[in-house]
PDB file of C-alpha atoms in Angstrom:
ATOM      1  CA  MET A 241     -56.476   5.541 -26.738  1.00 58.00           C
ATOM      2  CA  SER A 242     -53.066   6.433 -26.305  1.00 59.00           C
ATOM      3  CA  ALA A 243     -52.402   9.548 -24.770  1.00 83.00           C
ATOM      4  CA  VAL A 244     -53.987  12.793 -23.405  1.00 95.00           C
ATOM      5  CA  ARG A 245     -53.485  16.234 -23.103  1.00 98.00           C
ATOM      6  CA  ILE A 246     -53.143  17.683 -19.243  1.00 98.00           C
ATOM      7  CA  ILE A 247     -53.436  21.518 -19.152  1.00 98.00           C
ATOM      8  CA  GLU A 248     -51.903  22.653 -15.598  1.00 98.00           C
ATOM      9  CA  VAL A 249     -53.524  25.504 -14.263  1.00 98.00           C
ATOM     10  CA  GLY A 250     -51.689  25.777 -10.711  1.00 97.00           C
ATOM     11  CA  PRO A 251     -49.696  28.651 -11.337  1.00 98.00           C
ATOM     12  CA  ARG A 252     -52.568  30.690 -12.424  1.00 97.00           C
ATOM     13  CA  ASP A 253     -55.752  29.275 -10.970  1.00 94.00           C
ATOM     14  CA  GLY A 254     -54.525  27.345  -7.957  1.00 95.00           C
ATOM     15  CA  LEU A 255     -52.651  30.655  -7.039  1.00 96.00           C
ATOM     16  CA  GLN A 256     -54.820  33.542  -7.674  1.00 93.00           C
ATOM     17  CA  ASN A 257     -56.788  33.706  -4.841  1.00 88.00           C
ATOM     18  CA  GLU A 258     -54.283  32.951  -2.398  1.00 91.00           C
ATOM     19  CA  ALA A 259     -53.894  35.895   0.048  1.00 90.00           C
ATOM     20  CA  THR A 260     -50.465  34.588   0.918  1.00 95.00           C
ATOM     21  CA  PRO A 261     -47.955  36.479  -1.451  1.00 96.00           C
ATOM     22  CA  ILE A 262     -45.676  33.721  -3.442  1.00 97.00           C
ATOM     23  CA  PRO A 263     -42.762  35.721  -4.484  1.00 98.00           C
ATOM     24  CA  THR A 264     -42.076  35.344  -8.029  1.00 98.00           C
ATOM     25  CA  PRO A 265     -38.990  33.451  -7.657  1.00 98.00           C
ATOM     26  CA  GLU A 266     -40.830  30.715  -5.776  1.00 98.00           C
ATOM     27  CA  LYS A 267     -43.377  30.661  -8.631  1.00 98.00           C
ATOM     28  CA  LEU A 268     -40.615  30.088 -11.084  1.00 98.00           C
ATOM     29  CA  GLN A 269     -39.254  27.335  -8.853  1.00 98.00           C
ATOM     30  CA  PHE A 270     -42.471  25.741  -8.946  1.00 98.00           C
ATOM     31  CA  ILE A 271     -43.117  26.098 -12.724  1.00 98.00           C
ATOM     32  CA  GLN A 272     -39.530  24.601 -13.279  1.00 98.00           C
ATOM     33  CA  ALA A 273     -40.508  21.842 -11.140  1.00 98.00           C
ATOM     34  CA  LEU A 274     -43.768  21.297 -13.255  1.00 98.00           C
ATOM     35  CA  ALA A 275     -41.627  20.901 -16.281  1.00 98.00           C
ATOM     36  CA  ASP A 276     -39.120  18.749 -14.776  1.00 98.00           C
ATOM     37  CA  ALA A 277     -41.710  16.502 -14.155  1.00 98.00           C
ATOM     38  CA  GLY A 278     -42.744  16.476 -17.636  1.00 98.00           C
ATOM     39  CA  ILE A 279     -46.014  18.735 -17.784  1.00 98.00           C
ATOM     40  CA  GLN A 280     -46.012  20.131 -21.432  1.00 98.00           C
ATOM     41  CA  GLU A 281     -48.930  22.753 -21.077  1.00 98.00           C
ATOM     42  CA  ILE A 282     -48.875  25.034 -18.151  1.00 98.00           C
ATOM     43  CA  GLU A 283     -51.367  28.144 -17.989  1.00 98.00           C
ATOM     44  CA  ALA A 284     -48.477  30.440 -16.004  1.00 98.00           C
ATOM     45  CA  THR A 285     -50.385  33.457 -14.711  1.00 98.00           C
ATOM     46  CA  SER A 286     -53.178  35.752 -15.943  1.00 98.00           C
ATOM     47  CA  PHE A 287     -52.742  39.477 -16.957  1.00 98.00           C
ATOM     48  CA  VAL A 288     -55.341  41.223 -14.619  1.00 95.00           C
ATOM     49  CA  SER A 289     -55.227  44.225 -12.914  1.00 93.00           C
ATOM     50  CA  PRO A 290     -52.920  43.908  -9.596  1.00 92.00           C
ATOM     51  CA  LYS A 291     -55.735  45.706  -7.927  1.00 91.00           C
ATOM     52  CA  TRP A 292     -58.082  42.755  -8.242  1.00 90.00           C
ATOM     53  CA  VAL A 293     -55.716  39.741  -8.076  1.00 93.00           C
ATOM     54  CA  PRO A 294     -52.542  41.079  -6.145  1.00 95.00           C
ATOM     55  CA  GLN A 295     -51.098  37.303  -6.368  1.00 96.00           C
ATOM     56  CA  LEU A 296     -50.528  37.787 -10.171  1.00 97.00           C
ATOM     57  CA  GLY A 297     -49.301  41.037 -10.054  1.00 97.00           C
ATOM     58  CA  ASP A 298     -45.909  39.891 -11.268  1.00 98.00           C
ATOM     59  CA  ALA A 299     -47.291  38.559 -14.603  1.00 98.00           C
ATOM     60  CA  ALA A 300     -44.985  40.234 -16.856  1.00 97.00           C
ATOM     61  CA  GLU A 301     -42.035  39.937 -14.798  1.00 98.00           C
ATOM     62  CA  LEU A 302     -42.640  36.071 -14.360  1.00 98.00           C
ATOM     63  CA  TRP A 303     -43.358  35.651 -18.073  1.00 98.00           C
ATOM     64  CA  SER A 304     -40.012  36.958 -19.045  1.00 97.00           C
ATOM     65  CA  GLN A 305     -38.271  34.120 -17.027  1.00 98.00           C
ATOM     66  CA  LEU A 306     -40.040  31.278 -17.481  1.00 98.00           C
ATOM     67  CA  PRO A 307     -38.208  27.947 -18.495  1.00 97.00           C
ATOM     68  CA  GLU A 308     -37.775  26.414 -21.788  1.00 96.00           C
ATOM     69  CA  GLY A 309     -39.805  23.299 -22.753  1.00 96.00           C
ATOM     70  CA  PRO A 310     -43.521  23.612 -21.856  1.00 98.00           C
ATOM     71  CA  GLN A 311     -46.255  25.434 -23.853  1.00 97.00           C
ATOM     72  CA  TYR A 312     -47.330  28.461 -21.893  1.00 98.00           C
ATOM     73  CA  SER A 313     -50.429  29.989 -21.806  1.00 98.00           C
ATOM     74  CA  ALA A 314     -52.385  33.287 -20.000  1.00 98.00           C
ATOM     75  CA  LEU A 315     -55.559  34.373 -18.873  1.00 98.00           C
ATOM     76  CA  VAL A 316     -56.395  37.759 -20.252  1.00 97.00           C
ATOM     77  CA  PRO A 317     -59.532  39.261 -18.833  1.00 93.00           C
ATOM     78  CA  ASN A 318     -59.819  42.365 -21.395  1.00 94.00           C
ATOM     79  CA  LEU A 319     -58.205  44.437 -24.068  1.00 96.00           C
ATOM     80  CA  LYS A 320     -55.647  46.174 -21.418  1.00 96.00           C
ATOM     81  CA  GLY A 321     -54.667  43.206 -20.234  1.00 97.00           C
ATOM     82  CA  LEU A 322     -54.138  41.531 -23.531  1.00 97.00           C
ATOM     83  CA  GLU A 323     -51.890  44.476 -24.547  1.00 96.00           C
ATOM     84  CA  ARG A 324     -49.482  43.791 -21.233  1.00 97.00           C
ATOM     85  CA  ALA A 325     -49.541  40.000 -22.844  1.00 97.00           C
ATOM     86  CA  ILE A 326     -48.478  40.833 -26.517  1.00 95.00           C
ATOM     87  CA  GLU A 327     -45.920  43.267 -25.419  1.00 95.00           C
ATOM     88  CA  VAL A 328     -44.271  40.117 -23.459  1.00 96.00           C
ATOM     89  CA  GLY A 329     -44.695  37.738 -26.373  1.00 95.00           C
ATOM     90  CA  VAL A 330     -47.643  35.857 -25.283  1.00 96.00           C
ATOM     91  CA  THR A 331     -48.871  33.566 -27.928  1.00 95.00           C
ATOM     92  CA  ARG A 332     -51.143  31.373 -26.296  1.00 97.00           C
ATOM     93  CA  ILE A 333     -54.408  33.028 -24.050  1.00 98.00           C
ATOM     94  CA  ALA A 334     -57.325  32.314 -22.395  1.00 98.00           C
ATOM     95  CA  LEU A 335     -60.735  33.881 -22.292  1.00 97.00           C
ATOM     96  CA  PHE A 336     -63.110  33.732 -19.424  1.00 94.00           C
ATOM     97  CA  THR A 337     -66.963  33.389 -19.484  1.00 96.00           C
ATOM     98  CA  ALA A 338     -69.640  31.012 -17.891  1.00 96.00           C
ATOM     99  CA  ALA A 339     -72.988  29.936 -18.826  1.00 96.00           C
ATOM    100  CA  SER A 340     -74.663  31.811 -16.432  1.00 95.00           C
ATOM    101  CA  ASP A 341     -75.240  35.721 -16.305  1.00 93.00           C
ATOM    102  CA  ALA A 342     -75.360  35.859 -12.742  1.00 92.00           C
ATOM    103  CA  PHE A 343     -71.757  33.977 -12.189  1.00 92.00           C
ATOM    104  CA  THR A 344     -70.401  36.397 -14.744  1.00 91.00           C
ATOM    105  CA  GLN A 345     -71.911  39.497 -13.107  1.00 91.00           C
ATOM    106  CA  LYS A 346     -70.666  38.503  -9.719  1.00 86.00           C
ATOM    107  CA  ASN A 347     -67.175  37.486 -11.329  1.00 82.00           C
ATOM    108  CA  ILE A 348     -66.392  40.169 -14.107  1.00 84.00           C
ATOM    109  CA  ASN A 349     -69.446  42.710 -13.857  1.00 86.00           C
ATOM    110  CA  MET A 350     -70.664  41.626 -17.360  1.00 91.00           C
ATOM    111  CA  THR A 351     -73.540  39.423 -18.665  1.00 93.00           C
ATOM    112  CA  VAL A 352     -72.504  36.266 -20.689  1.00 95.00           C
ATOM    113  CA  GLU A 353     -73.364  38.382 -23.562  1.00 95.00           C
ATOM    114  CA  GLN A 354     -71.288  41.212 -22.779  1.00 94.00           C
ATOM    115  CA  SER A 355     -68.041  38.973 -22.059  1.00 94.00           C
ATOM    116  CA  LEU A 356     -68.571  37.514 -25.385  1.00 96.00           C
ATOM    117  CA  ASP A 357     -68.565  40.643 -27.356  1.00 95.00           C
ATOM    118  CA  VAL A 358     -65.260  41.605 -25.442  1.00 94.00           C
ATOM    119  CA  PHE A 359     -64.227  38.450 -26.459  1.00 95.00           C
ATOM    120  CA  GLY A 360     -64.936  38.650 -29.935  1.00 96.00           C
ATOM    121  CA  GLN A 361     -62.687  42.084 -29.885  1.00 96.00           C
ATOM    122  CA  ILE A 362     -59.810  40.385 -27.910  1.00 96.00           C
ATOM    123  CA  THR A 363     -59.895  37.738 -30.300  1.00 96.00           C
ATOM    124  CA  ASP A 364     -59.577  40.239 -33.463  1.00 95.00           C
ATOM    125  CA  ARG A 365     -56.802  42.172 -31.528  1.00 95.00           C
ATOM    126  CA  PHE A 366     -54.772  38.929 -30.482  1.00 95.00           C
ATOM    127  CA  LEU A 367     -54.972  37.330 -33.724  1.00 91.00           C
ATOM    128  CA  GLY A 368     -54.209  40.300 -35.931  1.00 89.00           C
ATOM    129  CA  ALA A 369     -51.154  41.301 -33.749  1.00 75.00           C
ATOM    130  CA  ASP A 370     -48.144  42.000 -35.536  1.00 69.00           C
ATOM    131  CA  ALA A 371     -44.805  39.808 -35.977  1.00 56.00           C
ATOM    132  CA  PRO A 372     -46.033  36.808 -33.093  1.00 62.00           C
ATOM    133  CA  ALA A 373     -43.305  34.965 -32.104  1.00 63.00           C
ATOM    134  CA  ALA A 374     -45.326  31.478 -32.825  1.00 71.00           C
ATOM    135  CA  PRO A 375     -48.679  30.434 -34.047  1.00 83.00           C
ATOM    136  CA  GLN A 376     -51.740  32.301 -31.690  1.00 93.00           C
ATOM    137  CA  TRP A 377     -53.936  30.044 -29.829  1.00 97.00           C
ATOM    138  CA  VAL A 378     -56.950  31.104 -27.764  1.00 97.00           C
ATOM    139  CA  ARG A 379     -58.898  29.033 -25.461  1.00 98.00           C
ATOM    140  CA  GLY A 380     -62.006  29.955 -23.891  1.00 98.00           C
ATOM    141  CA  TYR A 381     -62.985  28.824 -20.285  1.00 98.00           C
ATOM    142  CA  VAL A 382     -67.061  28.355 -19.735  1.00 98.00           C
ATOM    143  CA  SER A 383     -67.654  28.346 -16.000  1.00 95.00           C
ATOM    144  CA  THR A 384     -70.508  26.994 -14.199  1.00 96.00           C
ATOM    145  CA  ALA A 385     -71.227  24.463 -17.092  1.00 98.00           C
ATOM    146  CA  PHE A 386     -72.982  21.930 -14.686  1.00 97.00           C
ATOM    147  CA  GLU A 387     -74.432  24.380 -11.944  1.00 95.00           C
ATOM    148  CA  CYS A 388     -74.532  28.040 -10.832  1.00 93.00           C
ATOM    149  CA  PRO A 389     -73.568  29.145  -7.289  1.00 90.00           C
ATOM    150  CA  TYR A 390     -76.091  31.733  -7.609  1.00 91.00           C
ATOM    151  CA  LEU A 391     -78.814  30.348  -9.483  1.00 91.00           C
ATOM    152  CA  GLY A 392     -78.662  26.392  -9.282  1.00 94.00           C
ATOM    153  CA  ARG A 393     -78.377  23.854 -12.102  1.00 96.00           C
ATOM    154  CA  VAL A 394     -77.434  24.649 -15.869  1.00 97.00           C
ATOM    155  CA  ALA A 395     -79.001  22.826 -18.698  1.00 97.00           C
ATOM    156  CA  PRO A 396     -76.551  21.405 -21.157  1.00 98.00           C
ATOM    157  CA  GLU A 397     -79.038  23.463 -23.687  1.00 97.00           C
ATOM    158  CA  GLN A 398     -77.714  26.550 -21.988  1.00 97.00           C
ATOM    159  CA  VAL A 399     -74.209  25.727 -22.328  1.00 98.00           C
ATOM    160  CA  LEU A 400     -74.174  25.114 -26.313  1.00 98.00           C
ATOM    161  CA  PRO A 401     -74.918  28.710 -27.274  1.00 97.00           C
ATOM    162  CA  VAL A 402     -71.924  29.807 -25.490  1.00 98.00           C
ATOM    163  CA  VAL A 403     -69.528  27.167 -26.983  1.00 98.00           C
ATOM    164  CA  ARG A 404     -71.030  28.164 -30.150  1.00 98.00           C
ATOM    165  CA  ARG A 405     -70.161  31.734 -29.940  1.00 97.00           C
ATOM    166  CA  LEU A 406     -66.863  30.963 -28.581  1.00 97.00           C
ATOM    167  CA  LEU A 407     -65.955  28.742 -31.449  1.00 97.00           C
ATOM    168  CA  ALA A 408     -67.377  31.582 -33.911  1.00 96.00           C
ATOM    169  CA  ILE A 409     -65.231  34.212 -32.477  1.00 96.00           C
ATOM    170  CA  GLY A 410     -62.080  32.503 -33.216  1.00 95.00           C
ATOM    171  CA  VAL A 411     -61.417  30.100 -29.796  1.00 97.00           C
ATOM    172  CA  ASP A 412     -59.484  26.954 -30.702  1.00 98.00           C
ATOM    173  CA  GLU A 413     -60.731  25.356 -27.595  1.00 98.00           C
ATOM    174  CA  VAL A 414     -63.398  25.292 -24.920  1.00 98.00           C
ATOM    175  CA  SER A 415     -63.046  24.415 -21.532  1.00 98.00           C
ATOM    176  CA  LEU A 416     -66.040  23.470 -19.731  1.00 98.00           C
ATOM    177  CA  GLY A 417     -66.155  24.060 -16.142  1.00 97.00           C
ATOM    178  CA  ASP A 418     -67.510  22.572 -12.822  1.00 96.00           C
ATOM    179  CA  THR A 419     -66.978  25.355 -11.219  1.00 91.00           C
ATOM    180  CA  ILE A 420     -67.984  24.334  -7.560  1.00 90.00           C
ATOM    181  CA  GLY A 421     -67.717  20.597  -8.137  1.00 92.00           C
ATOM    182  CA  VAL A 422     -71.215  19.123  -8.060  1.00 94.00           C
ATOM    183  CA  ALA A 423     -71.152  17.191 -11.410  1.00 97.00           C
ATOM    184  CA  VAL A 424     -71.615  13.350 -11.758  1.00 98.00           C
ATOM    185  CA  PRO A 425     -70.964  11.118 -14.817  1.00 98.00           C
ATOM    186  CA  ARG A 426     -74.427  11.072 -15.605  1.00 98.00           C
ATOM    187  CA  GLU A 427     -74.681  14.912 -15.854  1.00 98.00           C
ATOM    188  CA  VAL A 428     -71.491  15.011 -17.915  1.00 98.00           C
ATOM    189  CA  ASP A 429     -72.742  12.583 -20.230  1.00 98.00           C
ATOM    190  CA  ALA A 430     -75.493  14.561 -20.957  1.00 98.00           C
ATOM    191  CA  LEU A 431     -73.776  17.881 -21.248  1.00 98.00           C
ATOM    192  CA  LEU A 432     -71.489  15.560 -23.896  1.00 98.00           C
ATOM    193  CA  ASP A 433     -74.505  14.137 -25.560  1.00 98.00           C
ATOM    194  CA  VAL A 434     -75.572  18.092 -26.721  1.00 98.00           C
ATOM    195  CA  LEU A 435     -71.850  19.458 -27.110  1.00 98.00           C
ATOM    196  CA  LEU A 436     -70.623  16.560 -29.633  1.00 98.00           C
ATOM    197  CA  ALA A 437     -73.592  16.460 -31.925  1.00 98.00           C
ATOM    198  CA  GLU A 438     -72.086  19.258 -32.952  1.00 97.00           C
ATOM    199  CA  VAL A 439     -68.820  20.314 -31.859  1.00 98.00           C
ATOM    200  CA  PRO A 440     -65.658  17.885 -32.566  1.00 98.00           C
ATOM    201  CA  ALA A 441     -64.152  16.235 -29.251  1.00 98.00           C
ATOM    202  CA  GLU A 442     -60.739  17.450 -29.960  1.00 97.00           C
ATOM    203  CA  ARG A 443     -62.243  20.943 -29.541  1.00 98.00           C
ATOM    204  CA  ILE A 444     -63.329  20.382 -25.997  1.00 98.00           C
ATOM    205  CA  ALA A 445     -61.548  20.211 -22.533  1.00 98.00           C
ATOM    206  CA  MET A 446     -63.107  19.693 -19.338  1.00 98.00           C
ATOM    207  CA  HIS A 447     -62.129  21.506 -16.178  1.00 98.00           C
ATOM    208  CA  PHE A 448     -63.270  19.507 -12.730  1.00 97.00           C
ATOM    209  CA  HIS A 449     -63.313  20.917  -9.244  1.00 95.00           C
ATOM    210  CA  ASP A 450     -63.103  18.146  -6.697  1.00 93.00           C
ATOM    211  CA  THR A 451     -65.430  19.513  -3.715  1.00 90.00           C
ATOM    212  CA  ARG A 452     -67.206  16.312  -3.560  1.00 90.00           C
ATOM    213  CA  GLY A 453     -64.881  13.803  -4.949  1.00 92.00           C
ATOM    214  CA  THR A 454     -66.294  13.252  -8.071  1.00 96.00           C
ATOM    215  CA  ALA A 455     -63.348  14.371 -10.559  1.00 97.00           C
ATOM    216  CA  ILE A 456     -61.772  11.335 -11.565  1.00 98.00           C
ATOM    217  CA  ALA A 457     -65.425   9.695 -12.108  1.00 98.00           C
ATOM    218  CA  ASN A 458     -65.953  12.480 -14.442  1.00 98.00           C
ATOM    219  CA  VAL A 459     -62.673  12.217 -15.973  1.00 98.00           C
ATOM    220  CA  ALA A 460     -63.427   8.613 -16.411  1.00 98.00           C
ATOM    221  CA  VAL A 461     -66.832   9.176 -18.479  1.00 98.00           C
ATOM    222  CA  SER A 462     -65.286  11.619 -20.406  1.00 98.00           C
ATOM    223  CA  LEU A 463     -62.283   9.779 -21.564  1.00 98.00           C
ATOM    224  CA  GLU A 464     -65.062   7.447 -22.590  1.00 97.00           C
ATOM    225  CA  ARG A 465     -66.810  10.197 -24.893  1.00 98.00           C
ATOM    226  CA  GLY A 466     -63.619  10.937 -26.654  1.00 97.00           C
ATOM    227  CA  ILE A 467     -62.295  14.015 -24.726  1.00 98.00           C
ATOM    228  CA  THR A 468     -58.628  14.065 -24.361  1.00 97.00           C
ATOM    229  CA  ALA A 469     -57.948  17.417 -22.558  1.00 98.00           C
ATOM    230  CA  PHE A 470     -57.951  17.786 -19.005  1.00 98.00           C
ATOM    231  CA  ASP A 471     -57.154  20.762 -16.802  1.00 98.00           C
ATOM    232  CA  SER A 472     -55.846  20.065 -13.358  1.00 98.00           C
ATOM    233  CA  SER A 473     -53.700  21.924 -10.789  1.00 97.00           C
ATOM    234  CA  ALA A 474     -50.718  20.056  -8.877  1.00 97.00           C
ATOM    235  CA  GLY A 475     -51.471  19.478  -5.453  1.00 95.00           C
ATOM    236  CA  GLY A 476     -55.279  20.387  -6.039  1.00 94.00           C
ATOM    237  CA  LEU A 477     -54.683  24.173  -5.374  1.00 94.00           C
ATOM    238  CA  GLY A 478     -57.137  26.561  -6.408  1.00 88.00           C
ATOM    239  CA  GLY A 479     -60.904  27.380  -6.223  1.00 67.00           C
ATOM    240  CA  CYS A 480     -62.968  30.192  -6.823  1.00 59.00           C
ATOM    241  CA  PRO A 481     -63.731  33.233  -4.585  1.00 58.00           C
ATOM    242  CA  TYR A 482     -66.949  33.753  -6.583  1.00 54.00           C
ATOM    243  CA  ALA A 483     -68.137  30.448  -5.843  1.00 55.00           C
ATOM    244  CA  PRO A 484     -69.467  29.874  -2.000  1.00 59.00           C
ATOM    245  CA  GLY A 485     -68.075  26.547  -0.945  1.00 54.00           C
ATOM    246  CA  ALA A 486     -66.040  25.361  -3.985  1.00 57.00           C
ATOM    247  CA  GLY A 487     -63.249  23.405  -3.620  1.00 64.00           C
ATOM    248  CA  GLY A 488     -59.821  22.827  -5.156  1.00 84.00           C
ATOM    249  CA  ASN A 489     -59.270  21.812  -8.569  1.00 94.00           C
ATOM    250  CA  LEU A 490     -58.527  18.392  -9.645  1.00 96.00           C
ATOM    251  CA  ALA A 491     -55.067  17.389  -8.349  1.00 96.00           C
ATOM    252  CA  THR A 492     -52.636  16.658 -11.562  1.00 98.00           C
ATOM    253  CA  GLU A 493     -51.200  13.799  -9.377  1.00 97.00           C
ATOM    254  CA  ASP A 494     -54.566  12.282  -9.001  1.00 97.00           C
ATOM    255  CA  LEU A 495     -55.293  12.408 -12.851  1.00 98.00           C
ATOM    256  CA  VAL A 496     -51.905  11.209 -13.609  1.00 98.00           C
ATOM    257  CA  TYR A 497     -52.220   8.342 -11.829  1.00 97.00           C
ATOM    258  CA  PHE A 498     -55.640   7.357 -12.901  1.00 98.00           C
ATOM    259  CA  LEU A 499     -54.338   7.899 -16.595  1.00 97.00           C
ATOM    260  CA  GLU A 500     -51.119   6.018 -16.269  1.00 96.00           C
ATOM    261  CA  ARG A 501     -52.853   3.043 -14.373  1.00 96.00           C
ATOM    262  CA  ASN A 502     -55.615   2.736 -17.088  1.00 95.00           C
ATOM    263  CA  GLY A 503     -52.622   2.573 -19.929  1.00 95.00           C
ATOM    264  CA  VAL A 504     -53.245   6.300 -21.268  1.00 95.00           C
ATOM    265  CA  GLY A 505     -49.942   7.685 -21.633  1.00 92.00           C
ATOM    266  CA  THR A 506     -49.045  11.252 -20.128  1.00 95.00           C
ATOM    267  CA  SER A 507     -45.224  10.962 -20.208  1.00 94.00           C
ATOM    268  CA  VAL A 508     -45.057  12.667 -16.537  1.00 97.00           C
ATOM    269  CA  ASP A 509     -43.148  11.114 -13.531  1.00 97.00           C
ATOM    270  CA  GLY A 510     -45.690  10.924 -10.854  1.00 95.00           C
ATOM    271  CA  ARG A 511     -43.334  11.479  -8.153  1.00 95.00           C
ATOM    272  CA  ARG A 512     -41.422  14.358  -9.464  1.00 97.00           C
ATOM    273  CA  LEU A 513     -44.990  15.998  -9.790  1.00 98.00           C
ATOM    274  CA  ALA A 514     -46.030  15.198  -6.214  1.00 97.00           C
ATOM    275  CA  ARG A 515     -42.926  17.319  -5.247  1.00 97.00           C
ATOM    276  CA  ALA A 516     -43.267  20.042  -7.337  1.00 97.00           C
ATOM    277  CA  SER A 517     -46.059  21.730  -5.521  1.00 96.00           C
ATOM    278  CA  ALA A 518     -45.076  20.889  -2.021  1.00 96.00           C
ATOM    279  CA  PRO A 519     -42.713  23.975  -1.479  1.00 97.00           C
ATOM    280  CA  VAL A 520     -45.903  26.319  -2.433  1.00 97.00           C
ATOM    281  CA  LEU A 521     -47.989  24.209   0.056  1.00 95.00           C
ATOM    282  CA  GLU A 522     -45.507  24.764   2.712  1.00 96.00           C
ATOM    283  CA  ARG A 523     -45.371  28.606   1.883  1.00 96.00           C
ATOM    284  CA  LEU A 524     -49.616  28.505   2.191  1.00 94.00           C
ATOM    285  CA  GLY A 525     -49.609  26.916   5.316  1.00 92.00           C
ATOM    286  CA  ARG A 526     -51.055  23.610   3.819  1.00 89.00           C
ATOM    287  CA  ARG A 527     -50.440  20.133   3.987  1.00 89.00           C
ATOM    288  CA  PRO A 528     -51.053  17.727   0.971  1.00 90.00           C
ATOM    289  CA  THR A 529     -54.344  16.651   0.477  1.00 87.00           C
ATOM    290  CA  ALA A 530     -54.138  15.123  -3.097  1.00 91.00           C
ATOM    291  CA  LYS A 531     -54.282  11.433  -2.464  1.00 93.00           C
ATOM    292  CA  SER A 532     -51.688  10.267  -5.386  1.00 95.00           C
ATOM    293  CA  GLN A 533     -49.317  13.177  -3.857  1.00 95.00           C
ATOM    294  CA  LEU A 534     -49.782  12.030  -0.389  1.00 95.00           C
ATOM    295  CA  ALA A 535     -49.074   8.078  -1.644  1.00 95.00           C
ATOM    296  CA  TYR A 536     -45.723   9.243  -3.412  1.00 91.00           C
ATOM    297  CA  LEU A 537     -44.758  11.509  -0.530  1.00 92.00           C
ATOM    298  CA  ALA A 538     -45.005   8.874   1.926  1.00 90.00           C
ATOM    299  CA  GLY A 539     -43.097   6.553  -0.235  1.00 80.00           C
ATOM    300  CA  ASP A 540     -40.304   9.183  -0.344  1.00 65.00           C
ATOM    301  CA  ALA A 541     -40.615   9.285   3.578  1.00 52.00           C
ATOM    302  CA  GLU A 542     -40.240   5.581   3.865  1.00 52.00           C
ATOM    303  CA  CYS A 543     -37.123   5.168   1.793  1.00 51.00           C
ATOM    304  CA  SER A 544     -35.436   8.241   3.378  1.00 49.00           C
ATOM    305  CA  SER A 545     -36.181   6.380   6.721  1.00 48.00           C
ATOM    306  CA  ALA A 546     -34.685   3.012   5.139  1.00 47.00           C
ATOM    307  CA  THR A 547     -31.517   4.457   4.169  1.00 50.00           C
ATOM    308  CA  ARG A 548     -30.448   6.277   7.216  1.00 55.00           C
TER     309      ARG A 548
END
């Protein structure tokens, strides 16, 4: 395997639940730093109501100022959000559902089936939008693909029908989420056994949380099964407000180190990446926790001391 796709979700998933406001210029600096590090796909924001997610209330303003280079996408929760996204020229969108009704009810106040009906309308409207600036692309998130925080373990056979429906309504790629970070390689293997029997590997992405330190092990088994797209968040930012106890996303720094050390090309500069989220973490009053980020930053500090 010569390369994988890294979908950076820090600017959206990493920040959406933070109570400390991140000003738009600082978000843009964060995104620019990610681009400078070589990140090629970034989920930049969500066109959700500012009433529900104040942190992303600047979606339209942010989108109009995004730096050139990466491919950008945005989460859209409903038709109103889609219209706002289309107005500012978004051509890559993400939709969000789950494999558990209990989770979607808590999260978006719909059953899984109701969410899929809405997403069919969104996809039809999006793909029918007039004169797009670039080819449209749609991804669908399936959260709680391994376990629901409210109902417990989720069987692979419960995930497959949701994936089928998303592909049927025109989604290009399905991202499977270990929302509360409980999965281990055996469970990832079991899910992929079921899905890969009828879904091409290139239409599947994996979205791991590192709550219990198993995210990289899960990446490893996914790679062995032919999966080449992974979501991650710089600095390990992010969690889920609807999943009690959920930890941060898999840190992009740790993912890049693991891949590069295994001979899988990413075209990402690990040292630049380690610095990208540092200002945001400082604004949030947090210390870096991603292991590879800590190692790079410690190396920077040693070099700085040596040159004084």
